[in-house]
Amino acid sequence: MRKIMLLAAALVLVSVTNCLPIVYGSLYTNVTDNATIFNRDNSQKDGIGEKSGEACASSILALIATGDAGIKAAAKKGGIKVVKSIDFNRSNVLGSVYVSNCTIAYGD
């Protein structure tokens, strides 16, 4: 019986950790990942455009979640008509006490 309980606990742990971002801290996380680059223009210094906009969604205690972290919302906030690149920023405090997911759009 004890082996079955240990196996069940291990399976739950593996299934939960597969849903987490690649870099995750159980006490605190603040990670930005480059997601995609579109329409790369080598004539510009960095190729990601001159403007940026950020849109976020957040959750408290995994009970209440609000916000729009979509690419369209980020582009609108930055006044971007052509999105060239997007990044994602994830942060959390004490697991799921406070979680924030942001999309950062770059373009012209």
CSV table of C-alpha atoms in Angstrom, one decimal:
chain,number,residue,atom,x,y,z
A,1,MET,CA,0.0,0.0,0.0
A,2,ARG,CA,2.8,2.4,0.8
A,3,LYS,CA,4.4,1.8,-2.6
A,4,ILE,CA,1.2,2.7,-4.3
A,5,MET,CA,0.8,5.9,-2.3
A,6,LEU,CA,4.4,6.9,-3.2
A,7,LEU,CA,3.8,6.1,-6.8
A,8,ALA,CA,0.6,8.2,-6.8
A,9,ALA,CA,2.4,11.1,-5.2
A,10,ALA,CA,5.2,10.9,-7.7
A,11,LEU,CA,2.7,10.9,-10.6
A,12,VAL,CA,0.9,14.0,-9.2
A,13,LEU,CA,4.2,15.8,-8.8
A,14,VAL,CA,5.3,15.0,-12.4
A,15,SER,CA,1.9,16.1,-13.8
A,16,VAL,CA,1.9,19.4,-11.9
A,17,THR,CA,5.5,20.3,-12.8
A,18,ASN,CA,4.8,19.6,-16.5
A,19,CYS,CA,2.4,22.6,-16.5
A,20,LEU,CA,4.9,25.0,-15.2
A,21,PRO,CA,7.2,27.3,-17.2
A,22,ILE,CA,10.7,26.1,-17.9
A,23,VAL,CA,12.2,28.3,-15.2
A,24,TYR,CA,10.0,28.4,-12.1
A,25,GLY,CA,10.7,29.4,-8.5
A,26,SER,CA,8.3,28.2,-5.9
A,27,LEU,CA,8.9,31.3,-3.7
A,28,TYR,CA,9.4,33.9,-6.4
A,29,THR,CA,9.6,34.0,-10.2
A,30,ASN,CA,10.2,36.9,-12.7
A,31,VAL,CA,11.2,35.5,-16.1
A,32,THR,CA,11.0,37.0,-19.6
A,33,ASP,CA,11.1,34.7,-22.6
A,34,ASN,CA,11.4,35.7,-26.3
A,35,ALA,CA,8.5,34.1,-28.0
A,36,THR,CA,8.5,34.9,-31.7
A,37,ILE,CA,10.0,37.2,-34.2
A,38,PHE,CA,7.9,38.2,-37.2
A,39,ASN,CA,8.9,40.1,-40.3
A,40,ARG,CA,12.5,40.6,-39.2
A,41,ASP,CA,13.8,43.8,-40.8
A,42,ASN,CA,17.6,43.9,-40.8
A,43,SER,CA,17.7,47.5,-41.8
A,44,GLN,CA,16.9,48.5,-38.2
A,45,LYS,CA,19.5,48.1,-35.4
A,46,ASP,CA,17.7,45.5,-33.4
A,47,GLY,CA,15.1,44.4,-35.9
A,48,ILE,CA,12.2,44.5,-33.4
A,49,GLY,CA,10.7,48.0,-34.2
A,50,GLU,CA,10.7,51.3,-32.5
A,51,LYS,CA,7.6,50.9,-30.3
A,52,SER,CA,6.6,48.5,-27.5
A,53,GLY,CA,3.4,47.8,-25.6
A,54,GLU,CA,2.7,45.6,-22.7
A,55,ALA,CA,-0.6,43.8,-21.7
A,56,CYS,CA,-1.0,41.8,-18.5
A,57,ALA,CA,-3.3,39.4,-16.8
A,58,SER,CA,-3.0,38.5,-13.1
A,59,SER,CA,-4.4,36.1,-10.6
A,60,ILE,CA,-4.7,36.2,-6.8
A,61,LEU,CA,-4.7,32.8,-4.9
A,62,ALA,CA,-5.8,31.1,-8.1
A,63,LEU,CA,-9.3,32.3,-7.2
A,64,ILE,CA,-9.6,35.6,-9.0
A,65,ALA,CA,-8.1,36.3,-12.4
A,66,THR,CA,-8.4,39.5,-14.5
A,67,GLY,CA,-6.7,41.2,-17.5
A,68,ASP,CA,-6.0,40.8,-21.2
A,69,ALA,CA,-2.5,39.6,-21.9
A,70,GLY,CA,-3.1,39.1,-25.7
A,71,ILE,CA,-0.9,40.3,-28.5
A,72,LYS,CA,-3.6,42.5,-29.8
A,73,ALA,CA,-4.0,44.3,-26.5
A,74,ALA,CA,-0.2,44.8,-26.1
A,75,ALA,CA,0.0,46.2,-29.7
A,76,LYS,CA,-2.9,48.6,-29.0
A,77,LYS,CA,-1.3,49.9,-25.8
A,78,GLY,CA,2.0,50.6,-27.6
A,79,GLY,CA,0.3,52.1,-30.7
A,80,ILE,CA,1.8,49.4,-32.9
A,81,LYS,CA,0.4,48.6,-36.3
A,82,VAL,CA,2.9,45.9,-37.4
A,83,VAL,CA,4.0,43.5,-34.7
A,84,LYS,CA,7.6,42.3,-35.3
A,85,SER,CA,8.4,40.4,-32.1
A,86,ILE,CA,6.8,39.4,-28.9
A,87,ASP,CA,8.1,38.5,-25.4
A,88,PHE,CA,6.3,36.9,-22.5
A,89,ASN,CA,7.0,37.8,-18.9
A,90,ARG,CA,5.8,35.5,-16.1
A,91,SER,CA,6.1,36.3,-12.4
A,92,ASN,CA,4.7,34.8,-9.2
A,93,VAL,CA,5.0,35.2,-5.5
A,94,LEU,CA,4.7,32.2,-3.2
A,95,GLY,CA,3.4,29.8,-5.9
A,96,SER,CA,-0.1,31.0,-6.6
A,97,VAL,CA,-0.6,33.8,-4.1
A,98,TYR,CA,0.0,36.3,-6.9
A,99,VAL,CA,0.7,35.3,-10.5
A,100,SER,CA,1.1,37.7,-13.4
A,101,ASN,CA,1.5,36.9,-17.2
A,102,CYS,CA,2.4,39.7,-19.5
A,103,THR,CA,2.8,39.9,-23.3
A,104,ILE,CA,5.3,42.5,-24.6
A,105,ALA,CA,4.8,43.4,-28.3
A,106,TYR,CA,7.5,45.2,-30.4
A,107,GLY,CA,7.0,46.8,-33.8
A,108,ASP,CA,6.2,49.9,-35.7
